[in-house]
Coordinates of C-alpha atoms and ligand atoms in Angstrom, one line a residue:
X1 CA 0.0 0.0 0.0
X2 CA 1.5 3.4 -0.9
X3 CA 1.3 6.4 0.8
X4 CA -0.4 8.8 -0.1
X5 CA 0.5 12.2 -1.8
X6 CA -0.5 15.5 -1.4
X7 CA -2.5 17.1 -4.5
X8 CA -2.4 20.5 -5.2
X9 CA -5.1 22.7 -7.4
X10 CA -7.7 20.7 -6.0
X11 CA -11.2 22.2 -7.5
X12 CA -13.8 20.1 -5.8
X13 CA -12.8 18.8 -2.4
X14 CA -14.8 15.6 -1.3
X15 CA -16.0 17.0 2.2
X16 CA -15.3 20.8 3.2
X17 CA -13.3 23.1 1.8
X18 CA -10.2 24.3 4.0
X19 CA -11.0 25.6 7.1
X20 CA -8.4 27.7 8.9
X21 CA -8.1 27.9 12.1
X22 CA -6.1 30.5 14.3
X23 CA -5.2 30.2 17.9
X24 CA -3.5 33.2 19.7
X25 CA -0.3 31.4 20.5
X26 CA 0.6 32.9 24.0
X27 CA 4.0 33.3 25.2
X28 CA 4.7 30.9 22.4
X29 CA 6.3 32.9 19.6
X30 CA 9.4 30.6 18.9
X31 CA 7.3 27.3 18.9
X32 CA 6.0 26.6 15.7
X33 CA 3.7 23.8 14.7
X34 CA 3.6 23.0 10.9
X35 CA 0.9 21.0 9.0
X36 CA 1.9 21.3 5.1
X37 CA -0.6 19.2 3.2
X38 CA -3.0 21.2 2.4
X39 CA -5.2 18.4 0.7
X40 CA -4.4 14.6 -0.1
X41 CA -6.3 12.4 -2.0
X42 CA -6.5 8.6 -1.2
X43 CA -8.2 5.7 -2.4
X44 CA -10.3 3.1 -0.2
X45 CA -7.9 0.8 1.3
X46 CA -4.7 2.7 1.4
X47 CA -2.4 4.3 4.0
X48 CA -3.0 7.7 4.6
X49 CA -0.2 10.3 5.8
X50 CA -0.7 13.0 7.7
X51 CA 2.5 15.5 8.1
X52 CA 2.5 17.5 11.5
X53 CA 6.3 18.8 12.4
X54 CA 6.8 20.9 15.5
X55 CA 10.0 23.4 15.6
X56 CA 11.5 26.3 18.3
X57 CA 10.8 25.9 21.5
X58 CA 8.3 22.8 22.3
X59 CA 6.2 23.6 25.5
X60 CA 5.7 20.4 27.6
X61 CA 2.4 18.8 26.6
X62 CA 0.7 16.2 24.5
X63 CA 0.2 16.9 20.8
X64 CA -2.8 15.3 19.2
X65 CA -4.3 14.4 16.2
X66 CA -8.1 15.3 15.5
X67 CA -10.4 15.6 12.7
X68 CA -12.9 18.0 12.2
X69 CA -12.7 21.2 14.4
X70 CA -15.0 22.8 17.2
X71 CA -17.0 20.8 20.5
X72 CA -18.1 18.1 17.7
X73 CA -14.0 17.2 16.8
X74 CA -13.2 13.2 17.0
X75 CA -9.6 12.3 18.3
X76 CA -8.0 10.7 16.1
X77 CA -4.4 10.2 17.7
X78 CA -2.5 10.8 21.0
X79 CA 0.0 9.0 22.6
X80 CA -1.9 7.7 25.5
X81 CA -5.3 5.6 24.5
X82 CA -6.0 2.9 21.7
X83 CA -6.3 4.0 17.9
X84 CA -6.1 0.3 16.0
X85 CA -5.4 1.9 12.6
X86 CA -3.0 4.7 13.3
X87 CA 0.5 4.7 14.2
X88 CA 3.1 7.1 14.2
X89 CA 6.1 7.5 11.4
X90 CA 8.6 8.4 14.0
X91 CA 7.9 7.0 17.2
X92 CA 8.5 8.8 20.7
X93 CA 9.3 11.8 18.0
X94 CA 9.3 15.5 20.2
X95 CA 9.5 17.1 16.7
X96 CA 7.8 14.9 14.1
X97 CA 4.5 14.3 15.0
X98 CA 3.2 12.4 11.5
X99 CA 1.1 9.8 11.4
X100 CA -0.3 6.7 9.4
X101 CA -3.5 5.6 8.9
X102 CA -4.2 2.4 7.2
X103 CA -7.0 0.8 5.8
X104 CA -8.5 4.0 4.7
X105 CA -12.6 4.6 4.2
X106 CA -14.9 6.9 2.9
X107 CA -15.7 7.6 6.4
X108 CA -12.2 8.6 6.7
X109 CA -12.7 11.5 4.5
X110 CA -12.5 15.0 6.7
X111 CA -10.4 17.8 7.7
X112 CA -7.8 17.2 10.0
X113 CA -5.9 19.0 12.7
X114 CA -2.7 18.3 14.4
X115 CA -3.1 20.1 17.8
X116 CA -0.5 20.5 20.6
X117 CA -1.7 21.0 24.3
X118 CA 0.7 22.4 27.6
X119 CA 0.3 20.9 31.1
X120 CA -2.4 22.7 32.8
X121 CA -3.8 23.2 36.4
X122 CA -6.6 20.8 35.5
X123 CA -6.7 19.4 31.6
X124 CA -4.7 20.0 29.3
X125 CA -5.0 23.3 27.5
X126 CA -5.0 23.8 23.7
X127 CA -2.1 26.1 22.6
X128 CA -1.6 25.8 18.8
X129 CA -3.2 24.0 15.9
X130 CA -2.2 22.8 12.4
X131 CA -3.6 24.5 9.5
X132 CA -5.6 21.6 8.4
X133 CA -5.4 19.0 5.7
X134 CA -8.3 18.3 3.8
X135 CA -8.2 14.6 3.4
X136 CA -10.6 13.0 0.3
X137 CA -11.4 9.4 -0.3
X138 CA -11.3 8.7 -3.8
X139 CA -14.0 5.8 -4.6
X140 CA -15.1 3.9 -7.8
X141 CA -18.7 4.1 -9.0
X142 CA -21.0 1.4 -8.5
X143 CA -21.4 -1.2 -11.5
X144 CA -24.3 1.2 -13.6
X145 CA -27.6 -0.5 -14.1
X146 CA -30.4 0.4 -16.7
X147 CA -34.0 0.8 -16.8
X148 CA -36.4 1.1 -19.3
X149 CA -39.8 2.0 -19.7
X150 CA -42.5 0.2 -17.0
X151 CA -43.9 -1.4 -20.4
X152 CA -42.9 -2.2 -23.6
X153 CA -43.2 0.8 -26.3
X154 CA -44.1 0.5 -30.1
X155 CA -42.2 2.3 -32.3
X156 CA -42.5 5.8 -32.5
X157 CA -42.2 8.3 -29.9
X158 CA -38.4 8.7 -27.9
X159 CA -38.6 6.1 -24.9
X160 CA -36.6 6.9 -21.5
X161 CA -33.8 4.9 -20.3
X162 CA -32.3 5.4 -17.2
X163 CA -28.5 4.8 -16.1
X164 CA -27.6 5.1 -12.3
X165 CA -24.1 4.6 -10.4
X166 CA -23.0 5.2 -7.3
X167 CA -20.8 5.1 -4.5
X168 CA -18.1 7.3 -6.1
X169 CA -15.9 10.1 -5.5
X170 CA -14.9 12.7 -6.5
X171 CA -17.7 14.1 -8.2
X172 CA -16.9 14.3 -12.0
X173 CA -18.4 12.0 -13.9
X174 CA -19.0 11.1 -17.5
X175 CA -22.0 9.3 -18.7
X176 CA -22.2 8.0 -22.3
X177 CA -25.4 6.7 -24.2
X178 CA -24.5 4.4 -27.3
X179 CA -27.2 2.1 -29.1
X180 CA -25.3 -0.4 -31.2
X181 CA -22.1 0.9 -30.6
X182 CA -23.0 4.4 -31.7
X183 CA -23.2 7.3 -29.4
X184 CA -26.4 9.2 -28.6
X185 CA -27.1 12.6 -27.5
X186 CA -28.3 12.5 -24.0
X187 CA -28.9 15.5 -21.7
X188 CA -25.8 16.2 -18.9
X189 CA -26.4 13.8 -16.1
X190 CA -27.5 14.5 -12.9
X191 CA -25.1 14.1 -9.9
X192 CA -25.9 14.1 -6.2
X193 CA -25.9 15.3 -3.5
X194 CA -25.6 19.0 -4.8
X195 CA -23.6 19.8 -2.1
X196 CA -19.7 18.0 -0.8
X197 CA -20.4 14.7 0.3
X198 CA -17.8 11.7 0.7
X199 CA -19.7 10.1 -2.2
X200 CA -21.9 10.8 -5.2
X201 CA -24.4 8.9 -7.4
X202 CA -25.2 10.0 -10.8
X203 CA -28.3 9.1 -13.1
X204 CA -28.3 10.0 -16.4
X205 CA -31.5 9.7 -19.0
X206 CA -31.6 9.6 -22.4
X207 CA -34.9 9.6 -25.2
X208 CA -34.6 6.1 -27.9
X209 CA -36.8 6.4 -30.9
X210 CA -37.4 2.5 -31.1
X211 CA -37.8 1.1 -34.5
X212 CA -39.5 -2.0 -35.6
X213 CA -35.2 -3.5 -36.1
X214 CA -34.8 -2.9 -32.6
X215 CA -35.6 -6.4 -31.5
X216 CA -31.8 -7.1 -31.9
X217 CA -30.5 -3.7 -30.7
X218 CA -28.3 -2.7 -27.7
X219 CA -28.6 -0.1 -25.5
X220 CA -25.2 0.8 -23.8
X221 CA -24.4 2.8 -20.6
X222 CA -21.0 4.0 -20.2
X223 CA -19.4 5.7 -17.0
X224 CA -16.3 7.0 -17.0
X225 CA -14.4 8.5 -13.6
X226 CA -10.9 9.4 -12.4
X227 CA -10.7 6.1 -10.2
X228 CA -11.7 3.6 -13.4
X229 CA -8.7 2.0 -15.3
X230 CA -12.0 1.6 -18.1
X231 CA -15.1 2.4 -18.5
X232 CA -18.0 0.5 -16.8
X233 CA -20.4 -0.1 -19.2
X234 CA -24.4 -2.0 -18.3
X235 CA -26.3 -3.1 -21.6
X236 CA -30.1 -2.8 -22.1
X237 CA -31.4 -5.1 -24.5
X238 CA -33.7 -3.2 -26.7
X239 CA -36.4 -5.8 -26.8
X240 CA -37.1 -6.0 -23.9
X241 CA -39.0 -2.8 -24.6
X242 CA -40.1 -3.2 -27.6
X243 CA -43.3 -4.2 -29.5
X244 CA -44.0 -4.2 -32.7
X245 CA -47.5 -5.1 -33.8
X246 CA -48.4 -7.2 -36.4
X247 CA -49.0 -6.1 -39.9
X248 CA -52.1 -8.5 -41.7
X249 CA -53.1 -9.6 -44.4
X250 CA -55.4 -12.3 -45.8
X251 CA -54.8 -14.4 -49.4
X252 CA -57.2 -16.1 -50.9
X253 CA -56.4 -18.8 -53.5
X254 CA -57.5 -19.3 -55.9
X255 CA -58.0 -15.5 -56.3
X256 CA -61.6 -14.4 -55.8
X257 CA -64.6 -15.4 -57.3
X258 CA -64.7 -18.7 -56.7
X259 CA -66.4 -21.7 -58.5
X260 CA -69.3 -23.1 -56.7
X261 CA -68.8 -26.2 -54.7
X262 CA -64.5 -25.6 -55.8
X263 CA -62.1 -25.3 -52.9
X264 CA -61.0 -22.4 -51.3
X265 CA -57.7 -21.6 -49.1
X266 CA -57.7 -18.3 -47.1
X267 CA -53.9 -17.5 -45.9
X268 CA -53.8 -14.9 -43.1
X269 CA -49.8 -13.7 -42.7
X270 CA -49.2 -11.7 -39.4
X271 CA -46.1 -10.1 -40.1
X272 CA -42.8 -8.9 -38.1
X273 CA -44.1 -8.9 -34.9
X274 CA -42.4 -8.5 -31.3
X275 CA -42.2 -10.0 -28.8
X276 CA -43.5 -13.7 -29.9
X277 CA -46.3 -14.0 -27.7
X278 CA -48.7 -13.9 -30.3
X279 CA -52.0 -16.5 -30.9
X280 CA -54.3 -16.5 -34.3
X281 CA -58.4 -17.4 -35.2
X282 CA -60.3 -17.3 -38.2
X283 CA -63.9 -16.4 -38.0
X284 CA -66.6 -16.8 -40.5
X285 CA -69.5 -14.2 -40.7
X286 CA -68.0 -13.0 -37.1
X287 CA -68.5 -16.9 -35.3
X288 CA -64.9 -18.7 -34.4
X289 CA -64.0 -22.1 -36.9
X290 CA -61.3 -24.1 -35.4
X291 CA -60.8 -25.2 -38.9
X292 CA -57.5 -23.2 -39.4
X293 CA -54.4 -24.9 -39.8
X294 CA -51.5 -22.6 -38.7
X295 CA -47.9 -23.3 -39.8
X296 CA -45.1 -22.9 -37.1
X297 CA -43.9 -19.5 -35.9
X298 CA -40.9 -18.2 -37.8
X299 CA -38.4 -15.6 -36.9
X300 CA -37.4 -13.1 -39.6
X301 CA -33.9 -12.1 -39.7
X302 CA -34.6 -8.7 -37.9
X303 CA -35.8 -10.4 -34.6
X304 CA -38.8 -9.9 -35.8
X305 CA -41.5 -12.5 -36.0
X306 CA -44.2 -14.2 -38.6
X307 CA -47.1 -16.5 -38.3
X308 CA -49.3 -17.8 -40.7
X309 CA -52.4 -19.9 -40.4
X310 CA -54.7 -21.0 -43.7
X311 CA -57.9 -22.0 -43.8
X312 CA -59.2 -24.3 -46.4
X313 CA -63.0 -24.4 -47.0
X314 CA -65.3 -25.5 -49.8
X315 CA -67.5 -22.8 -51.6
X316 CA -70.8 -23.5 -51.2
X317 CA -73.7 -21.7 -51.9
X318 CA -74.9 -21.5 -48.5
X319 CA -71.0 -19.5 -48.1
X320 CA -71.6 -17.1 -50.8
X321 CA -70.5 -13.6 -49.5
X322 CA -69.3 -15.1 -45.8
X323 CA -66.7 -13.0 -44.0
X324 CA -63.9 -14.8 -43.1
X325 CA -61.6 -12.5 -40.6
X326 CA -58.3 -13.1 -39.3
X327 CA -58.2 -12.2 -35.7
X328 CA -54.6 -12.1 -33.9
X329 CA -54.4 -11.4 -30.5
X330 CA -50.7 -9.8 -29.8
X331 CA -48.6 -9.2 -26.8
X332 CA -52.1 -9.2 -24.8
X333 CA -53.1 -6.2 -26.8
X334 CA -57.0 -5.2 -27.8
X335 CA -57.1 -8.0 -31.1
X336 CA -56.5 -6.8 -34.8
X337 CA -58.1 -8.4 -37.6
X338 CA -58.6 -8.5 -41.2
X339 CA -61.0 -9.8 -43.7
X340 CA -61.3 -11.2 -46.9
X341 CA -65.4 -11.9 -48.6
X342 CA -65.4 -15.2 -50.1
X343 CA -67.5 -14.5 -53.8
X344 CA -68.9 -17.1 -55.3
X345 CA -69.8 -17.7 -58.7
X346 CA -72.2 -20.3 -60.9
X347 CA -70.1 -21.4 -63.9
X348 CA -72.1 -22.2 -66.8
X349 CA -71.0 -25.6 -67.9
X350 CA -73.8 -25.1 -70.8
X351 CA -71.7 -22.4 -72.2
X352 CA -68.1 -24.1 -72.9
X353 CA -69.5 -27.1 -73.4
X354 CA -72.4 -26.1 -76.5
X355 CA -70.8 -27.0 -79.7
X356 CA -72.4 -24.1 -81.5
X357 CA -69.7 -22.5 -79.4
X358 CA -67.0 -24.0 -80.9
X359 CA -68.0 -23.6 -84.4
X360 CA -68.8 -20.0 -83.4
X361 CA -64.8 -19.8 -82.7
X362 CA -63.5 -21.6 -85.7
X363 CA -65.7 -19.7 -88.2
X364 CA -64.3 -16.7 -86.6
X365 CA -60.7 -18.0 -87.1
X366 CA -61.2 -18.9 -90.4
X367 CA -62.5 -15.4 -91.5
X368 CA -60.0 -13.4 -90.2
X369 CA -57.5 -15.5 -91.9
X370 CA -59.2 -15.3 -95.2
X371 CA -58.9 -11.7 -94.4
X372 CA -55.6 -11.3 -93.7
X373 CA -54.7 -13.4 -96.9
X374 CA -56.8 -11.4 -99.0
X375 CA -54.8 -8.4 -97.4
X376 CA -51.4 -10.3 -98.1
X377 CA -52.2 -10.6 -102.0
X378 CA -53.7 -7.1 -103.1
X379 CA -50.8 -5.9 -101.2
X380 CA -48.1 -7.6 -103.5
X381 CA -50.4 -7.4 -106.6
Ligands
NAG1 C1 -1.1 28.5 7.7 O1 -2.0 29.5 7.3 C2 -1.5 30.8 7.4 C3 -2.6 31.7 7.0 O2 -3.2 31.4 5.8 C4 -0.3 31.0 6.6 O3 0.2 32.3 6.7 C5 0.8 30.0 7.0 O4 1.9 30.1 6.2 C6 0.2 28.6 7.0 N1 1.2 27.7 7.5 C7 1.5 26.6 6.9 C8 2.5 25.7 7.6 O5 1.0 26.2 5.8
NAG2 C1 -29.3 -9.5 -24.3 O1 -29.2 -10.3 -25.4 C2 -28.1 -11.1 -25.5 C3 -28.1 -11.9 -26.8 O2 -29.3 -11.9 -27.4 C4 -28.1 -12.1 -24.3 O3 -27.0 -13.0 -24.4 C5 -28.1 -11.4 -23.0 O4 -28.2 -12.2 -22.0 C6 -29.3 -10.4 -23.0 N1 -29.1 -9.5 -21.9 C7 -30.1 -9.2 -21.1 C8 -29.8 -8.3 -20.0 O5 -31.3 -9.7 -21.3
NAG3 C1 -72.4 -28.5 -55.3 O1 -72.4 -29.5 -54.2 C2 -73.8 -29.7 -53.8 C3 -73.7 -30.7 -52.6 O2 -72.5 -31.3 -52.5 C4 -74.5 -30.4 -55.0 O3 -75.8 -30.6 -54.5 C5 -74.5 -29.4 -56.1 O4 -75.1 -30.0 -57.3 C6 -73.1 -29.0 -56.5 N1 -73.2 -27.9 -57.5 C7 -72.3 -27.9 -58.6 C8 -72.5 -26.8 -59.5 O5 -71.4 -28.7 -58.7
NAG4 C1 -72.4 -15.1 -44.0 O1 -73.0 -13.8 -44.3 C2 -73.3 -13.7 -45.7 C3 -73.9 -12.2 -45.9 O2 -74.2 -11.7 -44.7 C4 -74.4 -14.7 -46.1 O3 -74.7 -14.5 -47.5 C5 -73.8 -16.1 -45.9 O4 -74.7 -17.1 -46.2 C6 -73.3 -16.3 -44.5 N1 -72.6 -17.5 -44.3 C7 -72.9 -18.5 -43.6 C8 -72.0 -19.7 -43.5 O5 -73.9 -18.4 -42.9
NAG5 C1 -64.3 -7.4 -40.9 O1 -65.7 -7.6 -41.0 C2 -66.4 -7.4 -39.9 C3 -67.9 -7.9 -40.2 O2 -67.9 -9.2 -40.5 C4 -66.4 -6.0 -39.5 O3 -67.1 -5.7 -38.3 C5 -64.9 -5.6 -39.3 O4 -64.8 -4.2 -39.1 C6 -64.1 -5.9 -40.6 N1 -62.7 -5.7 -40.3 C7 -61.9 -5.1 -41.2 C8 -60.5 -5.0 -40.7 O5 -62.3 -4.9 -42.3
NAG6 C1 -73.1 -14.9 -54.9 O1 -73.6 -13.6 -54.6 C2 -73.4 -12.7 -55.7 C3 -73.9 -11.3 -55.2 O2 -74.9 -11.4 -54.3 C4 -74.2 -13.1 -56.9 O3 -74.0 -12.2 -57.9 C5 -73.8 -14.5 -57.3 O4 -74.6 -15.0 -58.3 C6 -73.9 -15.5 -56.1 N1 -73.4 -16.8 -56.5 C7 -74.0 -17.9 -56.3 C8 -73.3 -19.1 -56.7 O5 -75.1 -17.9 -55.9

């Protein structure tokens, strides 16, 4: 574990900003008690220094170590009582009074004061103190998690994501929105609390115009902070917030009107869907046939989805102008259908089958060719 080092230019101290404090030092004008570090950064875990020298004449008395000032301070080191996690860099020292702590934590993170007493009537009486050293624990933010919307969203209007993190310190933070690997605008994030605090969480929102190709899309947080190596990134797979509805359609084959008493095949497609969850009935005239044969559930190569379902039926008379609807049922959303009117017509056998017909056609034939010939020859003549 290193020690740590003083920083200097430090913007945005984690807890308070220095805090100096001047004691009338009387009858003490050669004694001189010096606390250099102005700030020092560390991260969790690490050995802290603290630098307290004294100089001149030292008056008989305890110096001490505290942090924070006024009634409210919190010893942090003398040479009489037990402090587990701090020992001293020169022991039995008269002139260098600095210390180490180990095993630093957030908690840790304060101003402290090196403080030397004299030997009084009663207690010991305060003479001189350090000018302070502002110490900041450094921590890393919190692995980021996204959220999306409470349900899923159809494409259209921007959907908000959310990205929060925490834990960290100091407070600068970058937050970056990418969806498939390329970046989105997003507004700045929001970081709290607004005012010092040993740590900071940040959440950052950003608006995603789904699209109906989203079902394979990723949505990326990325946080960047002094105390990361890399970034830490969370994913949000897009389809979990996505639904598309299906787009229908019925066929009918052969193509209408139909033959009396021929067969008929009705073929309703429902089209890139998402997510799967999707279930299909045919109805005739508006009453449910279990007559429909559907054909397995395929995946397009969007993520989206297809089903089909046909419905064979023969065209009798009694099903002349029948409805026959669609009806699919999606992602537990209100049902969408579509129809197709089965027309039926009476072929008249008597018709193609008259030979006066026929000979009708031929003599027709014949005629035009004669014409054509007679054409041909005054042509040439
Ligand atoms: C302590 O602060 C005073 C007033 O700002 C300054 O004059 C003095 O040099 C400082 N002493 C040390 C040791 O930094
Ligand atoms: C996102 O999708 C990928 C691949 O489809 C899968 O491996 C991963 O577990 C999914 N992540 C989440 C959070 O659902
Ligand atoms: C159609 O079928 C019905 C009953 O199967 C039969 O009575 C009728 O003659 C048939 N009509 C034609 C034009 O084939
Ligand atoms: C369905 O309704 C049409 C017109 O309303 C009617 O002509 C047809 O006979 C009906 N089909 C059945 C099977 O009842
Ligand atoms: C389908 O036909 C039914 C009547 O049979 C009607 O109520 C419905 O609006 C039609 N739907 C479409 C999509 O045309
Ligand atoms: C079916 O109905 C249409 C329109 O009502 C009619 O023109 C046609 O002749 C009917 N077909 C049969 C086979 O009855």
């Amino acid at each position: 574990m290193a020690p740590s080092t003083p920083v200097s230019g430090l913007s945005l101290p984690c807890l308070v900003l220095l805090l100096l404090l001047e004691i009338p030092g009387a009858g003490a004008q050669e004694f001189q008690l010096l606390q250099p570090q102005g700030a020092v950064w560390v991260s969790p875990g690490e050995t802290l220094t603290l630098i307290c020298s004294q100089t001149g004449f030292i008056p008989v008395g305890p110096t001490k170590w505290f942090k924070g000032s006024g009634s409210g301070r919190q010893l942090v080191y003398a040479d009489v009582g037990s402090f587990p996690r701090v020992t001293r860099a020169v022991s039995g020292s008269y002139t260098d009074y600095t210390i180490h702590i180990s095993d630093t934590r957030p908690e840790d993170a304060g101003i402290y004061h090196c403080v030397k007493f004299v030997k009084g009537s009663g207690a010991d009486e305060e003479i001189r103190s350090g000018n302070g050293t502002v110490v900041s624990v450094s921590a890393r933010p919190s692995a980021p998690s996204v959220s999306g919307p409470p349900s899923r969203a159809e494409p259209g209007p921007p959907v908000t994501f959310t990205c929060t993190s925490g834990g960290f310190c100091p407070r600068d933070i970058a937050v970056t929105w990418l969806k498939n690997g390329a970046k989105l605008p997003a507004p700045q994030p929001r970081v709290l609390p607004a005012h010092e605090s040993v740590s900071y969480s940040v959440s950052s929102t950003v608006g995603v115009s789904l699209t109906a190709g989203d079902a394979r899309s990723q949505l990326t947080c990325q946080i960047e902070h002094s105390t990361l190596p890399a970034p830490l990134r969370a994913t949000y797979n897009l389809s979990d917030a996505l639904r598309v509805p299906p787009r229908l359609r019925v066929d009918t084959a052969p193509a209408a009107p139909v033959a009396l008493n021929e067969s008929v095949t009705f073929t309703c497609h429902a089209e890139g869907f998402y997510p799967k969850d999707a279930s299909l009935t045919w109805l005739e005239n508006g009453t449910e046939t279990n007559l429909g044969n559907p054909s397995p559930l395929a995946e397009n190569p969007d993520g989206t989805y297809t089903l089909q379902s046909s419905l064979e039926v023969k065209a009798t008379e009694q099903r002349n102008q029948s409805v026959f609807t669609c009806r699919v049922v999606h992602d537990s959303q209100p049902p969408v259908s579509a129809n197709a009117t089965l027309r039926i017509f009476q072929p008249s056998p008597d018709l193609f089958s008259s030979p006066a017909l026929w000979i009708g056609l031929f003599l027709e034939k014949v005629l035009t060719a004669a014409f054509l010939l007679f054409l041909f020859l005054r042509n040439k003549a």
